[in-house]
């Protein structure tokens, strides 16, 4: 979607903005904000063919978010604090490297991803995409 901008910050916040709302209010607010990351976001990239999919890296992992997933208000709240912090939009986590720096989607193999990190690079296809 050409009107959406995804940003990552040093405090680990991932935000999705609607560019059409910029300049219309005193302070723009994001459409979505995720605070599950505890280390700086180092890379953000939209999926090349699926408008709702977003690849993200921070120092400890590579993640796939599906922004079309909505939170189920009827679902019982988790009593496990660690699970409660995971947003329902988070579909996949790859943590096989150290200090991730970049993530890119393969332009022709739609579910294939590549990451670079201090410990090398990885090419993989998440099993649930």
PDB file of N, CA and C in Angstrom, residues 7-15 34-44 56-63 65 93-95 97-101:
ATOM      1  N   UNK A   7       7.960   2.170  10.427  1.00  0.00           N
ATOM      2  CA  UNK A   7       9.186   2.685  11.023  1.00  0.00           C
ATOM      3  C   UNK A   7       9.552   1.866  12.256  1.00  0.00           C
ATOM      4  N   UNK A   8      10.842   1.770  12.518  1.00  0.00           N
ATOM      5  CA  UNK A   8      11.342   1.134  13.723  1.00  0.00           C
ATOM      6  C   UNK A   8      12.229   2.114  14.461  1.00  0.00           C
ATOM      7  N   UNK A   9      12.243   2.038  15.767  1.00  0.00           N
ATOM      8  CA  UNK A   9      13.014   3.012  16.540  1.00  0.00           C
ATOM      9  C   UNK A   9      14.025   2.321  17.442  1.00  0.00           C
ATOM     10  N   UNK A  10      14.909   3.125  18.006  1.00  0.00           N
ATOM     11  CA  UNK A  10      15.942   2.606  18.899  1.00  0.00           C
ATOM     12  C   UNK A  10      15.380   2.058  20.209  1.00  0.00           C
ATOM     13  N   UNK A  11      14.182   2.478  20.587  1.00  0.00           N
ATOM     14  CA  UNK A  11      13.581   1.934  21.813  1.00  0.00           C
ATOM     15  C   UNK A  11      12.816   0.634  21.550  1.00  0.00           C
ATOM     16  N   UNK A  12      12.868   0.130  20.307  1.00  0.00           N
ATOM     17  CA  UNK A  12      12.221  -1.134  19.973  1.00  0.00           C
ATOM     18  C   UNK A  12      10.781  -1.005  19.516  1.00  0.00           C
ATOM     19  N   UNK A  13      10.304   0.199  19.329  1.00  0.00           N
ATOM     20  CA  UNK A  13       8.919   0.401  18.899  1.00  0.00           C
ATOM     21  C   UNK A  13       8.811   0.296  17.385  1.00  0.00           C
ATOM     22  N   UNK A  14       7.870  -0.509  16.923  1.00  0.00           N
ATOM     23  CA  UNK A  14       7.546  -0.631  15.506  1.00  0.00           C
ATOM     24  C   UNK A  14       6.223   0.085  15.291  1.00  0.00           C
ATOM     25  N   UNK A  15       6.193   1.025  14.352  1.00  0.00           N
ATOM     26  CA  UNK A  15       4.974   1.792  14.097  1.00  0.00           C
ATOM     27  C   UNK A  15       4.630   1.758  12.620  1.00  0.00           C
ATOM     28  N   UNK A  34       3.659  -1.404  17.911  1.00  0.00           N
ATOM     29  CA  UNK A  34       4.025  -2.638  18.584  1.00  0.00           C
ATOM     30  C   UNK A  34       5.240  -2.363  19.460  1.00  0.00           C
ATOM     31  N   UNK A  35       5.150  -2.765  20.722  1.00  0.00           N
ATOM     32  CA  UNK A  35       6.221  -2.490  21.672  1.00  0.00           C
ATOM     33  C   UNK A  35       6.814  -3.769  22.263  1.00  0.00           C
ATOM     34  N   UNK A  36       6.653  -4.888  21.568  1.00  0.00           N
ATOM     35  CA  UNK A  36       7.158  -6.164  22.084  1.00  0.00           C
ATOM     36  C   UNK A  36       8.680  -6.274  21.995  1.00  0.00           C
ATOM     37  N   UNK A  37       9.299  -5.507  21.117  1.00  0.00           N
ATOM     38  CA  UNK A  37      10.754  -5.578  20.961  1.00  0.00           C
ATOM     39  C   UNK A  37      11.442  -4.823  22.096  1.00  0.00           C
ATOM     40  N   UNK A  38      12.508  -5.392  22.597  1.00  0.00           N
ATOM     41  CA  UNK A  38      13.237  -4.784  23.712  1.00  0.00           C
ATOM     42  C   UNK A  38      14.597  -4.236  23.286  1.00  0.00           C
ATOM     43  N   UNK A  39      14.968  -4.432  22.019  1.00  0.00           N
ATOM     44  CA  UNK A  39      16.229  -3.904  21.484  1.00  0.00           C
ATOM     45  C   UNK A  39      15.903  -3.066  20.251  1.00  0.00           C
ATOM     46  N   UNK A  40      16.829  -2.231  19.783  1.00  0.00           N
ATOM     47  CA  UNK A  40      16.542  -1.351  18.644  1.00  0.00           C
ATOM     48  C   UNK A  40      16.120  -2.119  17.389  1.00  0.00           C
ATOM     49  N   UNK A  41      15.141  -1.562  16.673  1.00  0.00           N
ATOM     50  CA  UNK A  41      14.734  -2.102  15.374  1.00  0.00           C
ATOM     51  C   UNK A  41      15.827  -1.714  14.379  1.00  0.00           C
ATOM     52  N   UNK A  42      16.343  -2.698  13.649  1.00  0.00           N
ATOM     53  CA  UNK A  42      17.448  -2.426  12.730  1.00  0.00           C
ATOM     54  C   UNK A  42      17.031  -2.460  11.264  1.00  0.00           C
ATOM     55  N   UNK A  43      15.876  -3.041  10.951  1.00  0.00           N
ATOM     56  CA  UNK A  43      15.442  -3.141   9.560  1.00  0.00           C
ATOM     57  C   UNK A  43      13.935  -3.358   9.512  1.00  0.00           C
ATOM     58  N   UNK A  44      13.290  -2.722   8.532  1.00  0.00           N
ATOM     59  CA  UNK A  44      11.856  -2.893   8.303  1.00  0.00           C
ATOM     60  C   UNK A  44      11.650  -2.944   6.795  1.00  0.00           C
ATOM     61  N   UNK A  56      10.702  -7.546   9.896  1.00  0.00           N
ATOM     62  CA  UNK A  56      11.347  -6.650  10.857  1.00  0.00           C
ATOM     63  C   UNK A  56      12.510  -7.383  11.509  1.00  0.00           C
ATOM     64  N   UNK A  57      13.619  -6.668  11.759  1.00  0.00           N
ATOM     65  CA  UNK A  57      14.698  -7.240  12.562  1.00  0.00           C
ATOM     66  C   UNK A  57      15.013  -6.302  13.723  1.00  0.00           C
ATOM     67  N   UNK A  58      15.454  -6.921  14.813  1.00  0.00           N
ATOM     68  CA  UNK A  58      16.070  -6.183  15.907  1.00  0.00           C
ATOM     69  C   UNK A  58      17.366  -6.927  16.227  1.00  0.00           C
ATOM     70  N   UNK A  59      18.032  -6.588  17.281  1.00  0.00           N
ATOM     71  CA  UNK A  59      19.322  -7.210  17.574  1.00  0.00           C
ATOM     72  C   UNK A  59      19.240  -8.719  17.781  1.00  0.00           C
ATOM     73  N   UNK A  60      18.099  -9.227  18.212  1.00  0.00           N
ATOM     74  CA  UNK A  60      18.020 -10.637  18.595  1.00  0.00           C
ATOM     75  C   UNK A  60      17.205 -11.516  17.657  1.00  0.00           C
ATOM     76  N   UNK A  61      16.537 -10.961  16.651  1.00  0.00           N
ATOM     77  CA  UNK A  61      15.731 -11.812  15.790  1.00  0.00           C
ATOM     78  C   UNK A  61      15.200 -11.131  14.552  1.00  0.00           C
ATOM     79  N   UNK A  62      14.646 -11.957  13.671  1.00  0.00           N
ATOM     80  CA  UNK A  62      13.934 -11.503  12.477  1.00  0.00           C
ATOM     81  C   UNK A  62      12.482 -11.936  12.649  1.00  0.00           C
ATOM     82  N   UNK A  63      11.555 -11.077  12.303  1.00  0.00           N
ATOM     83  CA  UNK A  63      10.146 -11.308  12.595  1.00  0.00           C
ATOM     84  C   UNK A  63       9.303 -11.009  11.368  1.00  0.00           C
ATOM     85  N   UNK A  65       5.351  -9.886  10.562  1.00  0.00           N
ATOM     86  CA  UNK A  65       4.073  -9.419  11.066  1.00  0.00           C
ATOM     87  C   UNK A  65       3.059  -9.456   9.926  1.00  0.00           C
ATOM     88  N   UNK A  93       9.173 -15.860  14.077  1.00  0.00           N
ATOM     89  CA  UNK A  93      10.394 -15.322  14.670  1.00  0.00           C
ATOM     90  C   UNK A  93      11.553 -16.239  14.310  1.00  0.00           C
ATOM     91  N   UNK A  94      12.621 -15.666  13.779  1.00  0.00           N
ATOM     92  CA  UNK A  94      13.851 -16.401  13.478  1.00  0.00           C
ATOM     93  C   UNK A  94      14.944 -15.837  14.382  1.00  0.00           C
ATOM     94  N   UNK A  95      15.486 -16.672  15.249  1.00  0.00           N
ATOM     95  CA  UNK A  95      16.481 -16.199  16.208  1.00  0.00           C
ATOM     96  C   UNK A  95      17.770 -16.999  16.105  1.00  0.00           C
ATOM     97  N   UNK A  97      20.644 -16.216  14.686  1.00  0.00           N
ATOM     98  CA  UNK A  97      21.870 -15.433  14.501  1.00  0.00           C
ATOM     99  C   UNK A  97      21.995 -14.428  15.630  1.00  0.00           C
ATOM    100  N   UNK A  98      23.100 -13.668  15.615  1.00  0.00           N
ATOM    101  CA  UNK A  98      23.344 -12.651  16.632  1.00  0.00           C
ATOM    102  C   UNK A  98      23.508 -11.295  15.972  1.00  0.00           C
ATOM    103  N   UNK A  99      22.903 -10.286  16.553  1.00  0.00           N
ATOM    104  CA  UNK A  99      22.974  -8.894  16.082  1.00  0.00           C
ATOM    105  C   UNK A  99      22.533  -8.759  14.617  1.00  0.00           C
ATOM    106  N   UNK A 100      21.250  -9.028  14.380  1.00  0.00           N
ATOM    107  CA  UNK A 100      20.666  -8.869  13.045  1.00  0.00           C
ATOM    108  C   UNK A 100      20.777  -7.412  12.595  1.00  0.00           C
ATOM    109  N   UNK A 101      21.040  -7.212  11.324  1.00  0.00           N
ATOM    110  CA  UNK A 101      21.135  -5.852  10.790  1.00  0.00           C
ATOM    111  C   UNK A 101      20.157  -5.581   9.657  1.00  0.00           C
TER     112      UNK A 101
END
